[in-house]
mmCIF file of C-alpha atoms and ligand atoms in Angstrom:
data_model
loop_
_atom_site.group_PDB
_atom_site.id
_atom_site.type_symbol
_atom_site.label_atom_id
_atom_site.label_comp_id
_atom_site.label_asym_id
_atom_site.label_seq_id
_atom_site.Cartn_x
_atom_site.Cartn_y
_atom_site.Cartn_z
ATOM 1 C CA UNK A 1 -34.774 32.511 -82.129
ATOM 2 C CA UNK A 2 -36.010 30.888 -78.701
ATOM 3 C CA UNK A 3 -34.672 32.533 -75.674
ATOM 4 C CA UNK A 4 -32.156 29.650 -75.079
ATOM 5 C CA UNK A 5 -30.225 30.377 -78.077
ATOM 6 C CA UNK A 6 -30.021 34.039 -77.886
ATOM 7 C CA UNK A 7 -27.885 35.462 -78.909
ATOM 8 C CA UNK A 8 -25.987 32.368 -79.827
ATOM 9 C CA UNK A 9 -26.316 28.681 -79.377
ATOM 10 C CA UNK A 10 -24.759 26.842 -76.254
ATOM 11 C CA UNK A 11 -21.918 24.535 -76.926
ATOM 12 C CA UNK A 12 -23.383 21.489 -77.952
ATOM 13 C CA UNK A 13 -26.586 22.986 -78.867
ATOM 14 C CA UNK A 14 -28.828 23.177 -75.743
ATOM 15 C CA UNK A 15 -28.083 24.624 -72.208
ATOM 16 C CA UNK A 16 -27.955 22.171 -69.405
ATOM 17 C CA UNK A 17 -29.596 22.802 -66.270
ATOM 18 C CA UNK A 18 -29.041 20.187 -63.503
ATOM 19 C CA UNK A 19 -30.707 21.836 -60.657
ATOM 20 C CA UNK A 20 -33.656 19.923 -59.519
ATOM 21 C CA UNK A 21 -36.721 21.803 -58.155
ATOM 22 C CA UNK A 22 -39.791 20.876 -56.183
ATOM 23 C CA UNK A 23 -40.951 17.278 -55.500
ATOM 24 C CA UNK A 24 -37.603 16.185 -57.327
ATOM 25 C CA UNK A 25 -35.290 18.231 -55.196
ATOM 26 C CA UNK A 26 -37.383 16.683 -52.022
ATOM 27 C CA UNK A 27 -36.978 13.237 -53.292
ATOM 28 C CA UNK A 28 -33.037 13.837 -53.671
ATOM 29 C CA UNK A 29 -32.710 15.513 -50.608
ATOM 30 C CA UNK A 30 -34.134 12.289 -48.898
ATOM 31 C CA UNK A 31 -32.180 9.951 -50.984
ATOM 32 C CA UNK A 32 -28.838 11.782 -50.380
ATOM 33 C CA UNK A 33 -29.518 11.464 -46.610
ATOM 34 C CA UNK A 34 -28.868 7.530 -46.888
ATOM 35 C CA UNK A 35 -25.928 7.546 -49.508
ATOM 36 C CA UNK A 36 -22.409 7.512 -48.775
ATOM 37 C CA UNK A 37 -20.850 11.097 -48.517
ATOM 38 C CA UNK A 38 -18.104 12.704 -50.248
ATOM 39 C CA UNK A 39 -16.937 15.997 -48.973
ATOM 40 C CA UNK A 40 -15.410 17.911 -52.137
ATOM 41 C CA UNK A 41 -13.017 20.968 -51.980
ATOM 42 C CA UNK A 42 -13.421 24.517 -53.221
ATOM 43 C CA UNK A 43 -12.257 23.663 -56.572
ATOM 44 C CA UNK A 44 -14.508 20.783 -57.116
ATOM 45 C CA UNK A 45 -17.323 23.005 -55.709
ATOM 46 C CA UNK A 46 -16.699 25.462 -58.460
ATOM 47 C CA UNK A 47 -16.652 22.781 -61.186
ATOM 48 C CA UNK A 48 -19.999 21.221 -59.564
ATOM 49 C CA UNK A 49 -21.515 24.949 -59.971
ATOM 50 C CA UNK A 50 -20.366 25.258 -63.436
ATOM 51 C CA UNK A 51 -21.842 22.085 -64.095
ATOM 52 C CA UNK A 52 -24.995 22.631 -62.404
ATOM 53 C CA UNK A 53 -25.872 25.695 -64.175
ATOM 54 C CA UNK A 54 -24.961 25.028 -67.614
ATOM 55 C CA UNK A 55 -21.639 26.806 -67.856
ATOM 56 C CA UNK A 56 -19.824 24.000 -68.901
ATOM 57 C CA UNK A 57 -22.963 22.498 -71.446
ATOM 58 C CA UNK A 58 -23.073 20.135 -72.793
ATOM 59 C CA UNK A 59 -21.442 18.349 -69.823
ATOM 60 C CA UNK A 60 -23.948 16.784 -67.391
ATOM 61 C CA UNK A 61 -21.492 15.554 -64.827
ATOM 62 C CA UNK A 62 -17.784 14.426 -64.136
ATOM 63 C CA UNK A 63 -16.360 13.004 -67.135
ATOM 64 C CA UNK A 64 -15.617 9.495 -68.174
ATOM 65 C CA UNK A 65 -12.205 7.914 -69.080
ATOM 66 C CA UNK A 66 -12.708 7.924 -72.852
ATOM 67 C CA UNK A 67 -13.680 11.691 -72.782
ATOM 68 C CA UNK A 68 -10.696 12.277 -70.343
ATOM 69 C CA UNK A 69 -8.152 10.525 -72.861
ATOM 70 C CA UNK A 70 -9.703 12.157 -75.841
ATOM 71 C CA UNK A 71 -9.538 15.757 -74.442
ATOM 72 C CA UNK A 72 -5.753 15.008 -73.345
ATOM 73 C CA UNK A 73 -4.724 13.652 -76.857
ATOM 74 C CA UNK A 74 -7.171 15.557 -79.346
ATOM 75 C CA UNK A 75 -8.836 18.915 -77.540
ATOM 76 C CA UNK A 76 -11.896 17.037 -78.292
ATOM 77 C CA UNK A 77 -14.879 15.016 -76.597
ATOM 78 C CA UNK A 78 -15.304 11.496 -77.921
ATOM 79 C CA UNK A 79 -18.363 12.760 -79.959
ATOM 80 C CA UNK A 80 -16.226 15.268 -81.740
ATOM 81 C CA UNK A 81 -17.295 18.271 -79.670
ATOM 82 C CA UNK A 82 -14.260 20.581 -78.915
ATOM 83 C CA UNK A 83 -13.213 20.815 -75.409
ATOM 84 C CA UNK A 84 -9.733 21.659 -73.931
ATOM 85 C CA UNK A 85 -9.527 20.803 -70.230
ATOM 86 C CA UNK A 86 -11.285 17.648 -68.581
ATOM 87 C CA UNK A 87 -13.590 18.177 -65.843
ATOM 88 C CA UNK A 88 -13.190 15.216 -63.614
ATOM 89 C CA UNK A 89 -13.449 14.476 -60.041
ATOM 90 C CA UNK A 90 -10.454 12.902 -58.193
ATOM 91 C CA UNK A 91 -10.904 11.203 -54.952
ATOM 92 C CA UNK A 92 -7.909 9.919 -52.663
ATOM 93 C CA UNK A 93 -7.478 6.450 -51.516
ATOM 94 C CA UNK A 94 -8.390 7.737 -47.861
ATOM 95 C CA UNK A 95 -11.967 8.357 -48.990
ATOM 96 C CA UNK A 96 -12.145 5.624 -51.666
ATOM 97 C CA UNK A 97 -13.074 2.655 -49.241
ATOM 98 C CA UNK A 98 -16.168 4.411 -47.732
ATOM 99 C CA UNK A 99 -17.675 4.983 -51.415
ATOM 100 C CA UNK A 100 -16.023 1.963 -53.015
ATOM 101 C CA UNK A 101 -18.928 0.075 -54.484
ATOM 102 C CA UNK A 102 -21.638 2.784 -54.298
ATOM 103 C CA UNK A 103 -23.624 3.592 -57.310
ATOM 104 C CA UNK A 104 -24.559 6.858 -56.243
ATOM 105 C CA UNK A 105 -22.633 9.117 -53.878
ATOM 106 C CA UNK A 106 -23.716 12.421 -51.937
ATOM 107 C CA UNK A 107 -21.567 15.219 -52.420
ATOM 108 C CA UNK A 108 -21.085 17.877 -49.798
ATOM 109 C CA UNK A 109 -19.102 21.044 -49.269
ATOM 110 C CA UNK A 110 -18.240 20.427 -45.734
ATOM 111 C CA UNK A 111 -18.213 17.184 -43.612
ATOM 112 C CA UNK A 112 -21.236 18.421 -41.475
ATOM 113 C CA UNK A 113 -23.227 20.428 -44.189
ATOM 114 C CA UNK A 114 -26.218 19.037 -46.115
ATOM 115 C CA UNK A 115 -25.518 17.342 -49.693
ATOM 116 C CA UNK A 116 -25.384 19.655 -52.523
ATOM 117 C CA UNK A 117 -25.838 16.932 -54.988
ATOM 118 C CA UNK A 118 -26.006 13.287 -56.132
ATOM 119 C CA UNK A 119 -23.552 11.633 -58.298
ATOM 120 C CA UNK A 120 -24.526 8.962 -60.384
ATOM 121 C CA UNK A 121 -21.493 6.743 -60.787
ATOM 122 C CA UNK A 122 -20.717 5.488 -64.048
ATOM 123 C CA UNK A 123 -17.147 4.442 -63.741
ATOM 124 C CA UNK A 124 -13.861 4.974 -61.917
ATOM 125 C CA UNK A 125 -10.695 5.231 -63.615
ATOM 126 C CA UNK A 126 -6.920 5.792 -62.583
ATOM 127 C CA UNK A 127 -6.019 9.465 -63.233
ATOM 128 C CA UNK A 128 -3.054 10.029 -65.326
ATOM 129 C CA UNK A 129 -1.399 13.016 -63.764
ATOM 130 C CA UNK A 130 1.764 13.068 -65.505
ATOM 131 C CA UNK A 131 0.085 12.836 -69.001
ATOM 132 C CA UNK A 132 -2.699 15.612 -67.653
ATOM 133 C CA UNK A 133 0.043 17.865 -66.450
ATOM 134 C CA UNK A 134 2.003 17.678 -70.092
ATOM 135 C CA UNK A 135 -1.173 17.814 -72.121
ATOM 136 C CA UNK A 136 -3.039 20.556 -70.168
ATOM 137 C CA UNK A 137 -0.462 22.397 -68.428
ATOM 138 C CA UNK A 138 2.635 21.646 -70.992
ATOM 139 C CA UNK A 139 4.557 21.094 -67.914
ATOM 140 C CA UNK A 140 4.895 18.850 -65.026
ATOM 141 C CA UNK A 141 6.659 21.328 -62.650
ATOM 142 C CA UNK A 142 5.154 21.320 -59.432
ATOM 143 C CA UNK A 143 5.786 25.066 -59.133
ATOM 144 C CA UNK A 144 2.877 25.762 -61.508
ATOM 145 C CA UNK A 145 -0.203 26.218 -59.376
ATOM 146 C CA UNK A 146 -2.316 24.206 -61.714
ATOM 147 C CA UNK A 147 -0.095 21.447 -61.846
ATOM 148 C CA UNK A 148 0.356 21.662 -58.174
ATOM 149 C CA UNK A 149 -3.574 21.525 -57.452
ATOM 150 C CA UNK A 150 -3.620 18.439 -60.152
ATOM 151 C CA UNK A 151 -1.226 16.675 -58.146
ATOM 152 C CA UNK A 152 -2.682 17.412 -54.976
ATOM 153 C CA UNK A 153 -6.074 15.960 -55.955
ATOM 154 C CA UNK A 154 -7.085 12.434 -55.585
ATOM 155 C CA UNK A 155 -5.566 9.458 -57.962
ATOM 156 C CA UNK A 156 -9.063 7.939 -58.896
ATOM 157 C CA UNK A 157 -11.523 9.688 -60.937
ATOM 158 C CA UNK A 158 -15.066 9.081 -60.389
ATOM 159 C CA UNK A 159 -17.180 9.763 -63.361
ATOM 160 C CA UNK A 160 -20.994 10.200 -63.499
ATOM 161 C CA UNK A 161 -23.788 12.198 -64.109
ATOM 162 C CA UNK A 162 -25.209 14.776 -61.564
ATOM 163 C CA UNK A 163 -28.294 15.560 -60.020
ATOM 164 C CA UNK A 164 -27.895 19.061 -58.183
ATOM 165 C CA UNK A 165 -29.957 19.890 -54.902
ATOM 166 C CA UNK A 166 -28.499 23.170 -54.348
ATOM 167 C CA UNK A 167 -25.658 25.367 -55.604
ATOM 168 C CA UNK A 168 -22.711 25.968 -53.268
ATOM 169 C CA UNK A 169 -23.683 28.752 -50.811
ATOM 170 C CA UNK A 170 -21.950 32.194 -51.526
ATOM 171 C CA UNK A 171 -22.435 34.974 -49.001
ATOM 172 C CA UNK A 172 -20.948 37.284 -51.211
ATOM 173 C CA UNK A 173 -21.772 39.529 -54.576
ATOM 174 C CA UNK A 174 -25.183 37.816 -54.545
ATOM 175 C CA UNK A 175 -26.491 40.164 -57.194
ATOM 176 C CA UNK A 176 -23.683 39.543 -59.340
ATOM 177 C CA UNK A 177 -23.983 35.537 -59.826
ATOM 178 C CA UNK A 178 -26.096 35.347 -63.086
ATOM 179 C CA UNK A 179 -26.195 31.794 -64.461
ATOM 180 C CA UNK A 180 -25.589 31.230 -68.135
ATOM 181 C CA UNK A 181 -29.652 31.461 -68.409
ATOM 182 C CA UNK A 182 -29.730 34.785 -66.351
ATOM 183 C CA UNK A 183 -27.084 36.442 -68.667
ATOM 184 C CA UNK A 184 -28.673 35.490 -71.816
ATOM 185 C CA UNK A 185 -31.855 36.748 -70.658
ATOM 186 C CA UNK A 186 -30.283 40.088 -69.695
ATOM 187 C CA UNK A 187 -28.616 40.443 -72.937
ATOM 188 C CA UNK A 188 -32.012 39.178 -74.767
ATOM 189 C CA UNK A 189 -33.679 42.287 -72.545
ATOM 190 C CA UNK A 190 -31.320 44.613 -73.758
ATOM 191 C CA UNK A 191 -31.361 43.730 -77.178
ATOM 192 C CA UNK A 192 -27.817 42.577 -77.491
ATOM 193 C CA UNK A 193 -27.247 40.576 -80.738
ATOM 194 C CA UNK A 194 -23.603 40.539 -80.119
ATOM 195 C CA UNK A 195 -21.725 40.543 -76.736
ATOM 196 C CA UNK A 196 -17.985 40.336 -75.905
ATOM 197 C CA UNK A 197 -16.974 38.458 -72.919
ATOM 198 C CA UNK A 198 -13.790 39.588 -71.005
ATOM 199 C CA UNK A 199 -12.314 37.147 -68.577
ATOM 200 C CA UNK A 200 -10.165 38.652 -65.683
ATOM 201 C CA UNK A 201 -8.697 37.657 -62.239
ATOM 202 C CA UNK A 202 -7.015 41.004 -62.029
ATOM 203 C CA UNK A 203 -8.031 44.512 -60.818
ATOM 204 C CA UNK A 204 -8.713 46.426 -64.150
ATOM 205 C CA UNK A 205 -6.400 49.239 -65.142
ATOM 206 C CA UNK A 206 -6.676 51.466 -68.035
ATOM 207 C CA UNK A 207 -4.993 48.961 -70.620
ATOM 208 C CA UNK A 208 -7.508 46.278 -70.202
ATOM 209 C CA UNK A 209 -10.436 48.999 -70.028
ATOM 210 C CA UNK A 210 -9.279 50.286 -73.445
ATOM 211 C CA UNK A 211 -9.167 46.700 -74.701
ATOM 212 C CA UNK A 212 -12.742 45.980 -73.569
ATOM 213 C CA UNK A 213 -13.913 49.573 -75.003
ATOM 214 C CA UNK A 214 -12.367 48.777 -78.541
ATOM 215 C CA UNK A 215 -14.030 45.348 -78.532
ATOM 216 C CA UNK A 216 -17.237 47.271 -77.578
ATOM 217 C CA UNK A 217 -16.844 49.497 -80.182
ATOM 218 C CA UNK A 218 -17.868 46.753 -82.856
ATOM 219 C CA UNK A 219 -20.486 44.831 -80.886
ATOM 220 C CA UNK A 220 -23.668 45.561 -78.921
ATOM 221 C CA UNK A 221 -22.603 44.980 -75.455
ATOM 222 C CA UNK A 222 -20.024 43.958 -73.060
ATOM 223 C CA UNK A 223 -19.953 41.422 -70.241
ATOM 224 C CA UNK A 224 -17.066 41.839 -67.695
ATOM 225 C CA UNK A 225 -16.965 38.480 -66.325
ATOM 226 C CA UNK A 226 -14.337 38.317 -63.397
ATOM 227 C CA UNK A 227 -13.328 34.894 -62.288
ATOM 228 C CA UNK A 228 -14.051 34.351 -58.644
ATOM 229 C CA UNK A 229 -13.420 30.703 -58.084
ATOM 230 C CA UNK A 230 -10.035 29.950 -56.492
ATOM 231 C CA UNK A 231 -6.960 31.765 -57.294
ATOM 232 C CA UNK A 232 -3.352 31.739 -56.140
ATOM 233 C CA UNK A 233 -2.717 33.220 -52.794
ATOM 234 C CA UNK A 234 -0.963 36.118 -54.331
ATOM 235 C CA UNK A 235 -3.945 37.448 -56.474
ATOM 236 C CA UNK A 236 -5.614 40.291 -55.528
ATOM 237 C CA UNK A 237 -8.851 39.082 -53.330
ATOM 238 C CA UNK A 238 -12.189 38.931 -54.663
ATOM 239 C CA UNK A 239 -13.880 41.607 -52.473
ATOM 240 C CA UNK A 240 -10.982 44.174 -53.451
ATOM 241 C CA UNK A 241 -11.229 43.393 -57.064
ATOM 242 C CA UNK A 242 -15.033 43.469 -57.366
ATOM 243 C CA UNK A 243 -14.617 47.322 -55.516
ATOM 244 C CA UNK A 244 -12.270 48.156 -58.244
ATOM 245 C CA UNK A 245 -14.780 46.883 -61.021
ATOM 246 C CA UNK A 246 -17.844 48.755 -59.193
ATOM 247 C CA UNK A 247 -15.786 51.996 -59.157
ATOM 248 C CA UNK A 248 -14.814 51.532 -62.845
ATOM 249 C CA UNK A 249 -18.187 50.948 -63.834
ATOM 250 C CA UNK A 250 -19.751 53.758 -61.969
ATOM 251 C CA UNK A 251 -17.274 56.423 -63.116
ATOM 252 C CA UNK A 252 -16.526 55.133 -66.669
ATOM 253 C CA UNK A 253 -18.788 52.573 -68.276
ATOM 254 C CA UNK A 254 -22.016 53.070 -70.334
ATOM 255 C CA UNK A 255 -24.535 51.118 -68.291
ATOM 256 C CA UNK A 256 -26.841 50.236 -71.243
ATOM 257 C CA UNK A 257 -24.008 48.837 -73.027
ATOM 258 C CA UNK A 258 -21.875 47.056 -70.302
ATOM 259 C CA UNK A 259 -22.449 44.671 -67.694
ATOM 260 C CA UNK A 260 -20.409 42.896 -64.503
ATOM 261 C CA UNK A 261 -21.322 39.159 -63.508
ATOM 262 C CA UNK A 262 -19.425 36.497 -61.543
ATOM 263 C CA UNK A 263 -17.608 33.888 -63.229
ATOM 264 C CA UNK A 264 -17.685 31.017 -60.525
ATOM 265 C CA UNK A 265 -14.889 28.894 -62.313
ATOM 266 C CA UNK A 266 -11.539 28.059 -60.263
ATOM 267 C CA UNK A 267 -8.410 29.393 -61.905
ATOM 268 C CA UNK A 268 -6.240 26.728 -63.717
ATOM 269 C CA UNK A 269 -3.425 28.825 -65.077
ATOM 270 C CA UNK A 270 -3.239 26.633 -68.136
ATOM 271 C CA UNK A 271 -2.912 29.347 -70.424
ATOM 272 C CA UNK A 272 -3.741 28.321 -74.229
ATOM 273 C CA UNK A 273 -5.820 25.602 -73.264
ATOM 274 C CA UNK A 274 -7.794 27.658 -70.697
ATOM 275 C CA UNK A 275 -8.200 30.318 -73.012
ATOM 276 C CA UNK A 276 -10.104 27.902 -75.179
ATOM 277 C CA UNK A 277 -12.193 26.674 -72.084
ATOM 278 C CA UNK A 278 -12.898 30.092 -70.840
ATOM 279 C CA UNK A 279 -14.336 30.815 -74.531
ATOM 280 C CA UNK A 280 -16.619 28.034 -74.712
ATOM 281 C CA UNK A 281 -17.823 28.715 -71.146
ATOM 282 C CA UNK A 282 -18.435 32.146 -72.224
ATOM 283 C CA UNK A 283 -20.372 31.040 -75.224
ATOM 284 C CA UNK A 284 -22.584 29.051 -72.841
ATOM 285 C CA UNK A 285 -23.238 32.587 -71.053
ATOM 286 C CA UNK A 286 -24.130 33.870 -74.317
ATOM 287 C CA UNK A 287 -21.356 35.707 -75.385
ATOM 288 C CA UNK A 288 -20.594 35.897 -79.193
ATOM 289 C CA UNK A 289 -17.150 37.447 -78.936
ATOM 290 C CA UNK A 290 -14.324 36.791 -76.535
ATOM 291 C CA UNK A 291 -11.154 38.903 -75.609
ATOM 292 C CA UNK A 292 -8.222 37.031 -75.731
ATOM 293 C CA UNK A 293 -5.084 39.162 -74.492
ATOM 294 C CA UNK A 294 -1.492 38.290 -74.585
ATOM 295 C CA UNK A 295 -0.549 35.459 -71.973
ATOM 296 C CA UNK A 296 -4.282 34.729 -71.491
ATOM 297 C CA UNK A 297 -4.808 32.453 -68.317
ATOM 298 C CA UNK A 298 -1.077 32.188 -68.012
ATOM 299 C CA UNK A 299 1.327 32.068 -64.836
ATOM 300 C CA UNK A 300 5.295 32.927 -64.640
ATOM 301 C CA UNK A 301 6.832 32.014 -68.224
ATOM 302 C CA UNK A 302 5.229 28.806 -68.858
ATOM 303 C CA UNK A 303 3.671 29.869 -72.059
ATOM 304 C CA UNK A 304 4.539 31.846 -75.087
ATOM 305 C CA UNK A 305 3.226 35.355 -75.188
ATOM 306 C CA UNK A 306 0.902 34.480 -78.213
ATOM 307 C CA UNK A 307 0.211 30.847 -77.628
ATOM 308 C CA UNK A 308 -3.204 31.547 -76.124
ATOM 309 C CA UNK A 309 -3.961 33.321 -79.291
ATOM 310 C CA UNK A 310 -2.550 30.750 -81.478
ATOM 311 C CA UNK A 311 -4.240 27.896 -80.281
ATOM 312 C CA UNK A 312 -7.610 29.163 -81.561
ATOM 313 C CA UNK A 313 -6.175 28.429 -84.886
ATOM 314 C CA UNK A 314 -6.187 24.778 -84.045
ATOM 315 C CA UNK A 315 -9.991 24.641 -84.256
ATOM 316 C CA UNK A 316 -12.137 25.231 -87.379
ATOM 317 C CA UNK A 317 -14.253 28.450 -86.647
ATOM 318 C CA UNK A 318 -17.636 26.791 -86.389
ATOM 319 C CA UNK A 319 -16.266 24.246 -83.709
ATOM 320 C CA UNK A 320 -16.276 26.888 -81.117
ATOM 321 C CA UNK A 321 -18.684 29.309 -82.384
ATOM 322 C CA UNK A 322 -17.612 31.978 -80.336
ATOM 323 C CA UNK A 323 -15.247 34.421 -81.988
ATOM 324 C CA UNK A 324 -11.960 35.153 -80.464
ATOM 325 C CA UNK A 325 -10.729 38.908 -80.426
ATOM 326 C CA UNK A 326 -7.069 38.924 -80.102
ATOM 327 C CA UNK A 327 -5.220 41.965 -78.412
ATOM 328 C CA UNK A 328 -1.985 43.302 -78.132
ATOM 329 C CA UNK A 329 -0.924 44.977 -74.720
ATOM 330 C CA UNK A 330 -1.937 48.466 -74.559
ATOM 331 C CA UNK A 331 -0.825 51.568 -72.851
ATOM 332 C CA UNK A 332 -1.265 55.399 -72.752
ATOM 333 C CA UNK A 333 1.323 57.008 -75.197
ATOM 334 C CA UNK A 334 2.288 60.525 -74.270
ATOM 335 C CA UNK A 335 3.098 61.561 -77.742
ATOM 336 C CA UNK A 336 -0.242 60.034 -79.195
ATOM 337 C CA UNK A 337 -2.048 61.296 -76.155
ATOM 338 C CA UNK A 338 -4.170 58.637 -75.956
ATOM 339 C CA UNK A 339 -4.384 54.708 -75.708
ATOM 340 C CA UNK A 340 -2.755 52.531 -78.358
ATOM 341 C CA UNK A 341 -0.855 49.377 -78.678
ATOM 342 C CA UNK A 342 2.272 48.608 -80.522
ATOM 343 C CA UNK A 343 -0.342 47.840 -83.530
ATOM 344 C CA UNK A 344 -1.477 51.575 -83.710
ATOM 345 C CA UNK A 345 1.054 53.536 -81.790
ATOM 346 C CA UNK A 346 4.476 54.224 -83.807
ATOM 347 C CA UNK A 347 6.169 55.592 -81.019
ATOM 348 C CA UNK A 348 9.086 54.365 -78.409
ATOM 349 C CA UNK A 349 8.635 52.746 -75.228
ATOM 350 C CA UNK A 350 10.136 55.968 -73.582
ATOM 351 C CA UNK A 351 6.934 57.718 -74.699
ATOM 352 C CA UNK A 352 4.587 55.036 -73.292
ATOM 353 C CA UNK A 353 3.445 54.567 -69.649
ATOM 354 C CA UNK A 354 4.274 51.103 -69.089
ATOM 355 C CA UNK A 355 4.766 49.989 -65.754
ATOM 356 C CA UNK A 356 5.741 46.461 -64.530
ATOM 357 C CA UNK A 357 3.333 44.481 -62.126
ATOM 358 C CA UNK A 358 6.179 44.508 -59.574
ATOM 359 C CA UNK A 359 6.409 48.465 -59.923
ATOM 360 C CA UNK A 360 2.718 49.077 -59.631
ATOM 361 C CA UNK A 361 2.587 46.850 -56.306
ATOM 362 C CA UNK A 362 5.394 48.759 -54.983
ATOM 363 C CA UNK A 363 3.738 52.097 -55.649
ATOM 364 C CA UNK A 364 0.504 51.115 -54.125
ATOM 365 C CA UNK A 365 2.211 49.716 -51.134
ATOM 366 C CA UNK A 366 3.874 52.768 -50.509
ATOM 367 C CA UNK A 367 0.537 54.658 -50.736
ATOM 368 C CA UNK A 368 1.280 56.178 -54.158
ATOM 369 C CA UNK A 369 -1.261 56.390 -57.176
ATOM 370 C CA UNK A 370 0.321 54.976 -60.274
ATOM 371 C CA UNK A 371 0.026 57.580 -62.922
ATOM 372 C CA UNK A 372 -3.612 58.216 -63.982
ATOM 373 C CA UNK A 373 -2.717 57.216 -67.575
ATOM 374 C CA UNK A 374 -2.181 53.756 -66.285
ATOM 375 C CA UNK A 375 -4.559 53.526 -63.520
ATOM 376 C CA UNK A 376 -8.063 55.356 -62.824
ATOM 377 C CA UNK A 377 -7.593 57.327 -59.302
ATOM 378 C CA UNK A 378 -10.729 55.566 -57.921
ATOM 379 C CA UNK A 379 -9.241 51.865 -58.684
ATOM 380 C CA UNK A 380 -5.492 52.963 -57.336
ATOM 381 C CA UNK A 381 -7.300 54.316 -54.065
ATOM 382 C CA UNK A 382 -9.139 51.030 -53.569
ATOM 383 C CA UNK A 383 -5.965 49.100 -53.911
ATOM 384 C CA UNK A 384 -3.918 51.343 -51.750
ATOM 385 C CA UNK A 385 -6.382 50.985 -49.058
ATOM 386 C CA UNK A 386 -6.644 47.320 -49.434
ATOM 387 C CA UNK A 387 -2.931 46.935 -49.176
ATOM 388 C CA UNK A 388 -2.701 49.071 -46.099
ATOM 389 C CA UNK A 389 -5.462 46.914 -44.485
ATOM 390 C CA UNK A 390 -3.603 43.488 -45.282
ATOM 391 C CA UNK A 391 -0.403 45.217 -43.971
ATOM 392 C CA UNK A 392 -2.308 45.945 -40.760
ATOM 393 C CA UNK A 393 -3.194 42.359 -40.371
HETATM 394 ZN ZN1 LIG B 401 2.396 57.029 -79.526
#
């Protein structure tokens, strides 16, 4: 097996890398200086980064109308490959006139910053926001953060392939930003032939630790892969989450079997469709298995509890390649004297240490650690300190 295919082939067969180097990069820099510039926002920068490093293989740029329509209607690209959420660049009318006829556009993260990539424009098309909202998010309610972001984006999509000069600059977590080629390399060095990926945008409490470890019991390695692109304003900030993950790893995880790396995507909150999208991306990072919990990537009550697990049945197993591992909510049971789930524990809710998110936030805000059966004390202390700092602002 070649290094690129270890331990699983990327989606579509080969890992994309759009990042130019050496003389090719110098030429792009020179060319970009004379092209019309388009400043893209945080979410679009995340997509650009994901495309550049091959996390969205086999995509090599922002998608065309034919693929866009095909994804909305069939969850497949026009060539038949499974794909659940369109990756398009929406441009507002206020910018369109400047780049109207350009066949190449320089993309930048801020008005005065040097261009990060050149987009070779192949087509422009009107974004069907209503249809996209209903297909991808199953709602067009503007209270839904993903739908809101969709309607805030521009009305015209500019499609085309990308040639990338530099990745968006990150000052934080530099050591944790492994590309798919790098995670694959790390798995190969460790000899992991099977790896389970865990997506999260939250601190990890005992329940999710348990699920990860259940999965790790049947594979060689665990990739905890926190999403660090844009999330809702009320989600726990990235630096606080990372401190929680580090505390957990230093106290409770086997270092030769588990690693943390960052998933640079922006959160869509698209529930079922995002679960598929997350799984495909993790396959590109080299994961053979992917944990799908209840209400994966959901928000509010827009999705049924098991919708994100059921949607995997709409694909033939070899279409996705990566194996979903479906989990129930888990908890510590006082009668079992251990972690379990409704699948493995026969007792009543009264015997189980179950706390609502609201209750946990209330306790942390008051400076109280949730029970050790719910949250590791090291994690609780980090969250309590973060709440105190936030209150002091
Ligand atoms: Zn029990």
